[in-house]
mmCIF file of C-alpha atoms and ligand atoms in Angstrom:
data_model
loop_
_atom_site.group_PDB
_atom_site.id
_atom_site.type_symbol
_atom_site.label_atom_id
_atom_site.label_comp_id
_atom_site.label_asym_id
_atom_site.label_seq_id
_atom_site.Cartn_x
_atom_site.Cartn_y
_atom_site.Cartn_z
ATOM 1 C CA MET D 1 0.000 0.000 0.000
ATOM 2 C CA THR D 2 1.407 3.393 -0.902
ATOM 3 C CA LYS D 3 1.021 5.999 1.716
ATOM 4 C CA LYS D 4 1.063 9.574 0.694
ATOM 5 C CA VAL D 5 2.764 11.936 3.042
ATOM 6 C CA THR D 6 2.637 15.622 2.377
ATOM 7 C CA LEU D 7 4.217 18.252 4.519
ATOM 8 C CA ARG D 8 2.906 21.738 4.378
ATOM 9 C CA SER D 9 5.115 24.029 6.327
ATOM 10 C CA GLY D 10 5.582 26.709 3.738
ATOM 11 C CA LEU D 11 5.355 30.420 3.915
ATOM 12 C CA LEU D 12 1.797 30.657 2.757
ATOM 13 C CA LEU D 13 0.081 28.896 5.605
ATOM 14 C CA LEU D 14 2.131 30.559 8.255
ATOM 15 C CA VAL D 15 0.791 34.004 7.649
ATOM 16 C CA CYS D 16 -2.109 33.156 9.880
ATOM 17 C CA ILE D 17 -2.602 36.635 11.149
ATOM 18 C CA ILE D 18 -2.708 39.391 8.634
ATOM 19 C CA ALA D 19 -2.466 43.055 9.248
ATOM 20 C CA VAL D 20 -5.415 44.585 7.511
ATOM 21 C CA ALA D 21 -4.749 48.145 6.623
ATOM 22 C CA GLY D 22 -8.135 49.344 5.482
ATOM 23 C CA ALA D 23 -9.919 46.909 3.223
ATOM 24 C CA GLY D 24 -8.935 43.395 2.263
ATOM 25 C CA CYS D 25 -6.642 41.020 4.018
ATOM 26 C CA ARG D 26 -3.364 42.139 2.589
ATOM 27 C CA ALA D 27 -0.608 43.641 4.649
ATOM 28 C CA GLY D 28 -0.886 46.618 2.366
ATOM 29 C CA GLY D 29 -3.184 49.573 2.189
ATOM 30 C CA SER D 30 -2.189 52.983 3.539
ATOM 31 C CA ASN D 31 1.420 52.184 4.279
ATOM 32 C CA THR D 32 2.985 54.882 2.108
ATOM 33 C CA ASN D 33 5.558 55.886 4.691
ATOM 34 C CA ALA D 34 6.200 52.432 5.985
ATOM 35 C CA TYR D 35 9.427 50.547 5.655
ATOM 36 C CA GLU D 36 8.409 46.939 5.038
ATOM 37 C CA THR D 37 10.594 43.826 4.991
ATOM 38 C CA HIS D 38 10.016 40.109 4.454
ATOM 39 C CA ASP D 39 12.504 37.579 5.746
ATOM 40 C CA PHE D 40 12.686 33.948 6.746
ATOM 41 C CA ALA D 41 13.925 32.793 10.170
ATOM 42 C CA MET D 42 12.815 30.501 12.988
ATOM 43 C CA GLY D 43 11.281 28.290 10.336
ATOM 44 C CA THR D 44 8.763 30.918 9.367
ATOM 45 C CA SER D 45 8.182 34.057 7.323
ATOM 46 C CA ILE D 46 8.730 37.331 9.113
ATOM 47 C CA THR D 47 7.109 40.579 8.065
ATOM 48 C CA GLN D 48 8.067 43.894 9.595
ATOM 49 C CA ARG D 49 6.340 47.176 8.910
ATOM 50 C CA ILE D 50 8.006 50.143 10.547
ATOM 51 C CA TYR D 51 7.011 53.803 10.500
ATOM 52 C CA GLY D 52 9.587 56.536 11.115
ATOM 53 C CA GLY D 53 12.759 56.328 13.173
ATOM 54 C CA ASN D 54 15.750 54.466 11.910
ATOM 55 C CA ALA D 55 13.577 51.846 10.254
ATOM 56 C CA GLN D 56 16.075 50.200 7.960
ATOM 57 C CA GLN D 57 18.715 49.647 10.603
ATOM 58 C CA ALA D 58 16.126 48.537 13.159
ATOM 59 C CA ALA D 59 14.688 45.976 10.744
ATOM 60 C CA ARG D 60 18.123 44.547 10.053
ATOM 61 C CA GLU D 61 18.945 44.382 13.739
ATOM 62 C CA VAL D 62 15.657 42.595 14.400
ATOM 63 C CA ILE D 63 16.413 39.850 11.893
ATOM 64 C CA ASP D 64 19.932 39.373 13.307
ATOM 65 C CA GLU D 65 18.436 39.151 16.789
ATOM 66 C CA ILE D 66 15.752 36.655 15.751
ATOM 67 C CA LYS D 67 18.399 34.455 14.127
ATOM 68 C CA ARG D 68 20.540 34.663 17.236
ATOM 69 C CA ILE D 69 17.594 33.623 19.423
ATOM 70 C CA GLU D 70 16.831 30.773 17.036
ATOM 71 C CA ASP D 71 20.428 29.534 17.256
ATOM 72 C CA GLU D 72 20.315 29.531 21.054
ATOM 73 C CA MET D 73 16.856 28.019 21.470
ATOM 74 C CA THR D 74 16.260 25.579 18.638
ATOM 75 C CA ILE D 75 16.419 21.800 18.927
ATOM 76 C CA ASN D 76 16.254 21.404 15.158
ATOM 77 C CA LYS D 77 19.964 21.914 14.562
ATOM 78 C CA PRO D 78 23.063 21.439 16.717
ATOM 79 C CA GLY D 79 24.617 24.101 18.939
ATOM 80 C CA GLY D 80 22.990 26.634 21.213
ATOM 81 C CA GLU D 81 22.006 26.710 24.838
ATOM 82 C CA ILE D 82 18.935 24.470 24.820
ATOM 83 C CA ASN D 83 20.834 21.667 23.127
ATOM 84 C CA LYS D 84 23.511 22.058 25.806
ATOM 85 C CA LEU D 85 20.850 21.597 28.468
ATOM 86 C CA ASN D 86 19.290 18.625 26.655
ATOM 87 C CA ASN D 87 22.627 16.914 26.062
ATOM 88 C CA SER D 88 23.229 17.003 29.816
ATOM 89 C CA ALA D 89 19.830 15.558 30.744
ATOM 90 C CA GLY D 90 20.152 13.230 33.714
ATOM 91 C CA LYS D 91 23.825 14.070 34.041
ATOM 92 C CA ALA D 92 24.644 17.606 35.030
ATOM 93 C CA GLU D 93 23.451 21.056 35.897
ATOM 94 C CA ILE D 94 24.301 23.502 33.119
ATOM 95 C CA GLU D 95 25.177 27.181 33.227
ATOM 96 C CA LEU D 96 22.887 29.165 30.962
ATOM 97 C CA SER D 97 22.514 32.811 29.966
ATOM 98 C CA GLU D 98 20.091 35.026 31.833
ATOM 99 C CA GLU D 99 17.983 35.126 28.682
ATOM 100 C CA THR D 100 17.627 31.348 28.388
ATOM 101 C CA ILE D 101 16.859 31.078 32.091
ATOM 102 C CA TYR D 102 14.126 33.708 31.621
ATOM 103 C CA VAL D 103 12.501 31.838 28.714
ATOM 104 C CA LEU D 104 12.791 28.486 30.521
ATOM 105 C CA GLU D 105 11.212 29.964 33.646
ATOM 106 C CA LYS D 106 8.339 31.359 31.592
ATOM 107 C CA ALA D 107 7.927 27.976 29.884
ATOM 108 C CA LYS D 108 7.867 26.152 33.190
ATOM 109 C CA HIS D 109 5.437 28.688 34.653
ATOM 110 C CA PHE D 110 2.941 28.222 31.809
ATOM 111 C CA SER D 111 3.420 24.457 31.918
ATOM 112 C CA SER D 112 2.319 24.515 35.543
ATOM 113 C CA LEU D 113 -0.425 27.115 35.023
ATOM 114 C CA SER D 114 -1.974 24.998 32.262
ATOM 115 C CA GLY D 115 -1.789 21.821 34.314
ATOM 116 C CA GLY D 116 0.707 20.369 31.854
ATOM 117 C CA ALA D 117 -1.300 21.049 28.666
ATOM 118 C CA PHE D 118 1.688 23.149 27.691
ATOM 119 C CA ASP D 119 4.740 21.119 28.664
ATOM 120 C CA VAL D 120 8.224 22.426 27.994
ATOM 121 C CA THR D 121 9.619 18.857 28.113
ATOM 122 C CA ILE D 122 7.503 17.781 25.111
ATOM 123 C CA GLY D 123 10.758 17.411 23.078
ATOM 124 C CA PRO D 124 10.944 13.578 22.811
ATOM 125 C CA LEU D 125 7.463 13.486 21.258
ATOM 126 C CA VAL D 126 8.133 16.410 18.952
ATOM 127 C CA LYS D 127 11.265 14.651 17.689
ATOM 128 C CA ALA D 128 9.431 11.330 17.219
ATOM 129 C CA TRP D 129 6.652 12.866 15.111
ATOM 130 C CA ASP D 130 9.125 15.128 13.250
ATOM 131 C CA ILE D 131 6.203 17.151 11.937
ATOM 132 C CA LEU D 132 8.441 20.134 11.169
ATOM 133 C CA GLY D 133 11.234 17.978 9.777
ATOM 134 C CA ASP D 134 11.975 16.066 6.602
ATOM 135 C CA ASN D 135 10.594 12.705 7.729
ATOM 136 C CA PRO D 136 7.287 13.183 9.511
ATOM 137 C CA ARG D 137 5.772 9.916 10.681
ATOM 138 C CA VAL D 138 3.152 8.422 12.966
ATOM 139 C CA PRO D 139 4.980 6.729 15.864
ATOM 140 C CA GLY D 140 3.636 3.440 17.196
ATOM 141 C CA ASP D 141 1.684 3.258 20.429
ATOM 142 C CA GLU D 142 4.466 1.536 22.360
ATOM 143 C CA GLU D 143 6.973 4.129 21.275
ATOM 144 C CA LEU D 144 4.612 6.933 22.259
ATOM 145 C CA GLU D 145 3.981 5.336 25.609
ATOM 146 C CA SER D 146 7.648 5.109 26.468
ATOM 147 C CA LEU D 147 8.325 8.664 25.261
ATOM 148 C CA LEU D 148 5.376 10.011 27.244
ATOM 149 C CA ARG D 149 7.123 8.873 30.407
ATOM 150 C CA LEU D 150 9.880 11.384 29.670
ATOM 151 C CA VAL D 151 7.468 14.314 29.487
ATOM 152 C CA ASP D 152 7.134 16.126 32.798
ATOM 153 C CA TYR D 153 7.892 19.836 33.191
ATOM 154 C CA ARG D 154 8.481 19.338 36.913
ATOM 155 C CA ASP D 155 11.735 17.621 35.988
ATOM 156 C CA ILE D 156 13.260 20.894 34.846
ATOM 157 C CA ASP D 157 15.122 22.441 37.699
ATOM 158 C CA ILE D 158 15.956 26.121 37.283
ATOM 159 C CA ASN D 159 18.173 28.085 39.627
ATOM 160 C CA ARG D 160 17.929 31.720 38.647
ATOM 161 C CA GLU D 161 20.440 33.017 41.206
ATOM 162 C CA ALA D 162 23.090 30.541 40.134
ATOM 163 C CA GLY D 163 22.115 30.880 36.442
ATOM 164 C CA THR D 164 21.836 27.125 36.017
ATOM 165 C CA ALA D 165 19.269 24.543 34.938
ATOM 166 C CA SER D 166 19.057 20.792 34.633
ATOM 167 C CA LEU D 167 16.793 18.046 33.345
ATOM 168 C CA LYS D 168 16.336 15.229 35.797
ATOM 169 C CA ARG D 169 16.349 12.142 33.554
ATOM 170 C CA PRO D 170 18.419 10.979 30.573
ATOM 171 C CA GLY D 171 16.479 11.304 27.322
ATOM 172 C CA GLN D 172 14.417 14.257 28.463
ATOM 173 C CA ILE D 173 14.322 17.127 25.957
ATOM 174 C CA ALA D 174 13.237 20.697 26.580
ATOM 175 C CA ASP D 175 11.581 22.232 23.505
ATOM 176 C CA LEU D 176 10.951 25.973 23.345
ATOM 177 C CA GLY D 177 9.163 25.736 19.978
ATOM 178 C CA GLY D 178 5.893 26.843 21.545
ATOM 179 C CA ILE D 179 7.295 29.969 23.192
ATOM 180 C CA ALA D 180 10.558 31.148 21.573
ATOM 181 C CA LYS D 181 8.898 33.045 18.717
ATOM 182 C CA GLY D 182 6.899 34.912 21.328
ATOM 183 C CA TYR D 183 10.091 35.852 23.114
ATOM 184 C CA ALA D 184 11.563 37.004 19.799
ATOM 185 C CA GLY D 185 8.484 39.215 19.330
ATOM 186 C CA ASP D 186 9.144 40.950 22.638
ATOM 187 C CA ARG D 187 12.815 41.467 21.750
ATOM 188 C CA THR D 188 11.726 42.940 18.410
ATOM 189 C CA VAL D 189 9.673 45.609 20.127
ATOM 190 C CA GLU D 190 12.585 46.433 22.434
ATOM 191 C CA ILE D 191 14.780 47.008 19.384
ATOM 192 C CA TYR D 192 12.155 49.251 17.760
ATOM 193 C CA LYS D 193 11.922 51.315 20.931
ATOM 194 C CA LYS D 194 15.694 51.611 21.185
ATOM 195 C CA HIS D 195 15.638 53.159 17.704
ATOM 196 C CA GLY D 196 13.001 55.698 18.699
ATOM 197 C CA ILE D 197 10.284 53.961 16.675
ATOM 198 C CA LYS D 198 6.786 54.545 17.995
ATOM 199 C CA SER D 199 4.706 52.779 15.397
ATOM 200 C CA ALA D 200 5.507 49.332 14.007
ATOM 201 C CA PHE D 201 4.145 45.896 13.332
ATOM 202 C CA VAL D 202 5.873 42.531 13.175
ATOM 203 C CA ASN D 203 4.466 39.127 12.224
ATOM 204 C CA LEU D 204 6.603 36.102 12.999
ATOM 205 C CA GLY D 205 4.517 33.365 11.402
ATOM 206 C CA GLY D 206 1.378 34.053 13.395
ATOM 207 C CA ASN D 207 3.054 35.824 16.299
ATOM 208 C CA VAL D 208 2.083 39.448 15.801
ATOM 209 C CA VAL D 209 3.240 42.345 17.897
ATOM 210 C CA ALA D 210 1.928 45.857 17.295
ATOM 211 C CA LEU D 211 3.832 48.798 18.748
ATOM 212 C CA GLY D 212 1.806 51.930 19.435
ATOM 213 C CA ARG D 213 -0.901 52.919 16.974
ATOM 214 C CA LYS D 214 -0.734 53.440 13.255
ATOM 215 C CA PRO D 215 0.806 56.805 12.297
ATOM 216 C CA ASP D 216 -2.622 58.294 11.548
ATOM 217 C CA GLY D 217 -3.635 57.586 15.143
ATOM 218 C CA SER D 218 -5.938 54.699 14.300
ATOM 219 C CA LEU D 219 -5.693 51.257 15.891
ATOM 220 C CA TRP D 220 -4.002 48.309 14.209
ATOM 221 C CA LYS D 221 -6.474 45.957 12.584
ATOM 222 C CA ILE D 222 -5.434 42.335 12.957
ATOM 223 C CA GLY D 223 -7.285 39.717 10.934
ATOM 224 C CA ILE D 224 -7.677 36.271 12.472
ATOM 225 C CA GLN D 225 -7.389 33.698 9.729
ATOM 226 C CA ASP D 226 -10.046 31.228 8.710
ATOM 227 C CA PRO D 227 -8.276 28.000 9.721
ATOM 228 C CA ARG D 228 -9.828 26.195 6.740
ATOM 229 C CA SER D 229 -9.009 28.772 4.087
ATOM 230 C CA SER D 230 -5.851 28.383 2.032
ATOM 231 C CA THR D 231 -6.116 31.873 0.617
ATOM 232 C CA GLY D 232 -5.750 33.864 3.820
ATOM 233 C CA ASP D 233 -9.396 34.839 4.380
ATOM 234 C CA TYR D 234 -10.177 35.871 7.899
ATOM 235 C CA VAL D 235 -13.137 35.240 10.170
ATOM 236 C CA CYS D 236 -12.836 38.388 12.236
ATOM 237 C CA VAL D 237 -10.755 41.482 12.789
ATOM 238 C CA ILE D 238 -9.658 42.843 16.141
ATOM 239 C CA GLU D 239 -8.410 46.371 16.734
ATOM 240 C CA ILE D 240 -5.485 46.843 19.079
ATOM 241 C CA GLU D 241 -2.551 49.009 20.135
ATOM 242 C CA ASP D 242 0.603 48.003 21.997
ATOM 243 C CA LYS D 243 -0.356 44.356 22.142
ATOM 244 C CA ALA D 244 0.849 40.942 21.112
ATOM 245 C CA VAL D 245 -1.585 38.752 19.178
ATOM 246 C CA VAL D 246 -0.498 35.142 18.835
ATOM 247 C CA THR D 247 -2.332 32.329 17.066
ATOM 248 C CA SER D 248 -1.826 28.574 17.302
ATOM 249 C CA GLY D 249 -3.667 26.429 14.783
ATOM 250 C CA ASP D 250 -3.836 22.935 13.371
ATOM 251 C CA TYR D 251 -3.409 24.394 9.878
ATOM 252 C CA GLN D 252 -0.054 26.072 10.467
ATOM 253 C CA ARG D 253 2.192 23.012 10.284
ATOM 254 C CA PHE D 254 1.007 19.515 9.610
ATOM 255 C CA PHE D 255 1.408 16.448 7.439
ATOM 256 C CA GLU D 256 -1.208 14.138 6.029
ATOM 257 C CA LYS D 257 -1.106 10.382 5.980
ATOM 258 C CA ASP D 258 -3.886 8.106 4.734
ATOM 259 C CA GLY D 259 -6.143 11.128 4.525
ATOM 260 C CA LYS D 260 -5.576 12.104 8.156
ATOM 261 C CA ARG D 261 -4.106 15.364 9.317
ATOM 262 C CA TYR D 262 -1.375 15.277 11.965
ATOM 263 C CA HIS D 263 -0.511 18.769 13.211
ATOM 264 C CA HIS D 264 2.343 20.107 15.329
ATOM 265 C CA ILE D 265 0.731 20.689 18.735
ATOM 266 C CA ILE D 266 1.029 17.547 20.833
ATOM 267 C CA ASP D 267 -1.219 16.656 23.739
ATOM 268 C CA PRO D 268 1.183 15.659 26.540
ATOM 269 C CA LYS D 269 -1.483 13.314 27.919
ATOM 270 C CA THR D 270 -1.942 11.203 24.781
ATOM 271 C CA GLY D 271 1.245 11.763 22.780
ATOM 272 C CA TYR D 272 -0.904 12.518 19.716
ATOM 273 C CA PRO D 273 -1.644 15.868 18.056
ATOM 274 C CA ALA D 274 -4.134 17.643 20.334
ATOM 275 C CA ASN D 275 -7.743 16.921 19.509
ATOM 276 C CA SER D 276 -9.550 19.265 21.877
ATOM 277 C CA GLY D 277 -12.191 20.531 19.456
ATOM 278 C CA LEU D 278 -10.304 23.794 18.917
ATOM 279 C CA ILE D 279 -8.691 24.412 15.542
ATOM 280 C CA SER D 280 -7.364 27.899 16.243
ATOM 281 C CA THR D 281 -6.551 29.780 19.441
ATOM 282 C CA THR D 282 -5.559 33.433 19.464
ATOM 283 C CA ILE D 283 -4.269 35.144 22.586
ATOM 284 C CA VAL D 284 -3.993 38.910 23.059
ATOM 285 C CA SER D 285 -1.715 40.186 25.804
ATOM 286 C CA ASP D 286 1.000 42.707 26.621
ATOM 287 C CA LEU D 287 3.862 40.259 26.350
ATOM 288 C CA SER D 288 4.243 38.161 23.252
ATOM 289 C CA ILE D 289 6.031 35.392 25.179
ATOM 290 C CA ASP D 290 2.953 34.967 27.387
ATOM 291 C CA ALA D 291 0.583 34.993 24.418
ATOM 292 C CA ASP D 292 2.684 32.372 22.626
ATOM 293 C CA ALA D 293 2.725 29.934 25.546
ATOM 294 C CA LEU D 294 -0.966 30.481 26.231
ATOM 295 C CA SER D 295 -2.067 29.985 22.637
ATOM 296 C CA THR D 296 -0.345 26.597 22.569
ATOM 297 C CA ALA D 297 -1.643 25.714 26.044
ATOM 298 C CA THR D 298 -5.278 26.591 25.331
ATOM 299 C CA PHE D 299 -5.168 24.771 22.003
ATOM 300 C CA VAL D 300 -4.512 21.589 23.986
ATOM 301 C CA MET D 301 -6.933 22.435 26.821
ATOM 302 C CA GLY D 302 -9.993 22.995 24.651
ATOM 303 C CA LEU D 303 -12.773 25.567 24.761
ATOM 304 C CA GLU D 304 -14.102 25.347 28.312
ATOM 305 C CA LYS D 305 -10.850 24.930 30.191
ATOM 306 C CA GLY D 306 -9.083 27.341 27.869
ATOM 307 C CA LEU D 307 -11.651 30.096 28.390
ATOM 308 C CA GLU D 308 -11.579 29.490 32.125
ATOM 309 C CA LEU D 309 -7.811 29.881 32.213
ATOM 310 C CA ILE D 310 -7.749 33.034 30.086
ATOM 311 C CA GLU D 311 -10.580 34.660 32.022
ATOM 312 C CA SER D 312 -8.630 34.074 35.245
ATOM 313 C CA LEU D 313 -5.680 36.087 33.932
ATOM 314 C CA GLU D 314 -5.516 39.882 34.180
ATOM 315 C CA GLY D 315 -4.876 41.644 30.868
ATOM 316 C CA VAL D 316 -5.098 38.517 28.717
ATOM 317 C CA ASP D 317 -7.800 37.881 26.114
ATOM 318 C CA ALA D 318 -8.610 35.207 23.582
ATOM 319 C CA VAL D 319 -10.458 34.293 20.392
ATOM 320 C CA PHE D 320 -11.077 30.573 19.931
ATOM 321 C CA ILE D 321 -12.391 28.772 16.842
ATOM 322 C CA THR D 322 -13.884 25.288 17.188
ATOM 323 C CA ASP D 323 -13.958 22.447 14.683
ATOM 324 C CA ASP D 324 -17.713 22.985 14.293
ATOM 325 C CA LYS D 325 -16.948 26.509 13.058
ATOM 326 C CA LYS D 326 -17.969 28.510 16.110
ATOM 327 C CA VAL D 327 -16.035 31.591 17.193
ATOM 328 C CA TYR D 328 -15.768 32.536 20.876
ATOM 329 C CA ALA D 329 -14.129 35.583 22.441
ATOM 330 C CA THR D 330 -13.431 36.812 25.963
ATOM 331 C CA GLU D 331 -15.283 39.913 27.199
ATOM 332 C CA ASN D 332 -12.653 42.610 26.561
ATOM 333 C CA ILE D 333 -11.897 41.482 23.068
ATOM 334 C CA LYS D 334 -15.595 41.369 22.117
ATOM 335 C CA LYS D 335 -15.557 45.177 22.295
ATOM 336 C CA VAL D 336 -12.945 45.447 19.554
ATOM 337 C CA LEU D 337 -13.941 42.472 17.414
ATOM 338 C CA THR D 338 -15.698 42.645 14.062
ATOM 339 C CA PHE D 339 -16.972 39.290 12.857
ATOM 340 C CA SER D 340 -16.998 38.548 9.140
ATOM 341 C CA GLY D 341 -16.946 34.762 8.916
ATOM 342 C CA GLU D 342 -20.648 34.104 8.263
ATOM 343 C CA ASN D 343 -20.128 33.740 4.524
ATOM 344 C CA ARG D 344 -17.739 30.900 5.090
ATOM 345 C CA GLY D 345 -20.031 29.102 7.514
ATOM 346 C CA TYR D 346 -18.714 30.403 10.823
ATOM 347 C CA GLU D 347 -20.938 31.445 13.688
ATOM 348 C CA TYR D 348 -19.980 34.068 16.276
ATOM 349 C CA VAL D 349 -21.169 32.888 19.697
ATOM 350 C CA GLU D 350 -21.377 36.152 21.640
ATOM 351 C CA GLU D 351 -23.397 34.809 24.564
ATOM 352 C CA ARG D 352 -22.570 31.450 26.001
HETATM 353 P P1 AMP X 1 2.830 26.993 18.651
HETATM 354 O O1 AMP X 1 2.892 27.018 17.159
HETATM 355 O O2 AMP X 1 3.335 28.229 19.323
HETATM 356 O O3 AMP X 1 1.489 26.598 19.170
HETATM 357 O O4 AMP X 1 3.845 25.903 19.156
HETATM 358 C C1 AMP X 1 3.926 24.635 18.610
HETATM 359 C C2 AMP X 1 5.321 24.119 18.830
HETATM 360 O O5 AMP X 1 5.543 23.956 20.234
HETATM 361 C C3 AMP X 1 5.551 22.771 18.222
HETATM 362 O O6 AMP X 1 6.129 22.875 16.942
HETATM 363 C C4 AMP X 1 6.493 22.103 19.214
HETATM 364 O O7 AMP X 1 7.828 22.506 18.995
HETATM 365 C C5 AMP X 1 6.058 22.686 20.530
HETATM 366 N N1 AMP X 1 4.962 21.959 21.190
HETATM 367 C C6 AMP X 1 4.085 21.038 20.659
HETATM 368 N N2 AMP X 1 3.196 20.633 21.576
HETATM 369 C C7 AMP X 1 3.499 21.304 22.723
HETATM 370 C C8 AMP X 1 2.943 21.292 24.040
HETATM 371 N N3 AMP X 1 1.891 20.557 24.369
HETATM 372 N N4 AMP X 1 3.532 22.081 24.977
HETATM 373 C C9 AMP X 1 4.600 22.854 24.671
HETATM 374 N N5 AMP X 1 5.160 22.909 23.452
HETATM 375 C C10 AMP X 1 4.621 22.151 22.483
HETATM 376 MG MG1 MG X 2 2.876 29.018 21.177
#
């Protein structure tokens, strides 16, 4: 029997949030004075749109910084701090930079806050599925079972004062894939500010950060993509300033085998791609690192638990889309949300 495996991890699908300047869903419109760049790093397409200041230099610095962060935090190629930690699993405590300790602490915090739906030690499963790699495959149940035993965020020990961290057991692998792009988004805004920029927008493959307002004083309009559209249509638009907007979805990276879709967000309870009934989770918050961890976490948790978690957090909001095409939003975001998905069969559930 021939099995067809297709991997869709290209640029197209990763632009899951689109800045809508005026009409349409293009990152275009009234950007006459904008400096706009398109690059590729962290396995995704990166769009920057910067108004004023030293835009060109800032944009270049941002890409260098994102690549540096990728080198330190990826498990997809050798070198870097996280690989150093993983290679010492079960053996030694490792000295790490303040930056890596910060991201690891955030990752552990959100692992705990989500009751392990987000789990920073998901690495062995991510490697086994290889959904982002060249040889994606469906691991057998026995293999998954034995790998699942290695997944437990409580086994990461972090000592901030000493600047060290360790993984308790051999074979354990920390994976920052669900949070590092968010961190890079926060660093991007810091670089913009350092250059005196007051108005800018960056999209790191679905991790959007908007600095300030648009130069004409209006709010940024961020389109939330229809998870089942391949042409970038969106189901709603939210208007924001000085916020991070991060989406996780089953359409961003996946492969298909025997007509079944296997996406990149793994449920640490089952070892399989999460099947919570949510197909897209968008988190709005001040820090992009928080939004990134929470979008992955809530995707695994599902609608009820996800909404409960987000509503318990100050200054954090969410838009969730279910597999039966219903759109839910938390109270604060309802005020700035315009729904437009009815033509594609979506329903906006304003009152639950
Ligand atoms: P995101 O696209 O931000 O939702 O993150 C997905 C990425 O995070 C995957 O490509 C994995 O590297 C990693 N990941 C997958 N499942 C989990 C999980 N349950 N908890 C933490 N990280 C995960
Ligand atoms: Mg994430």
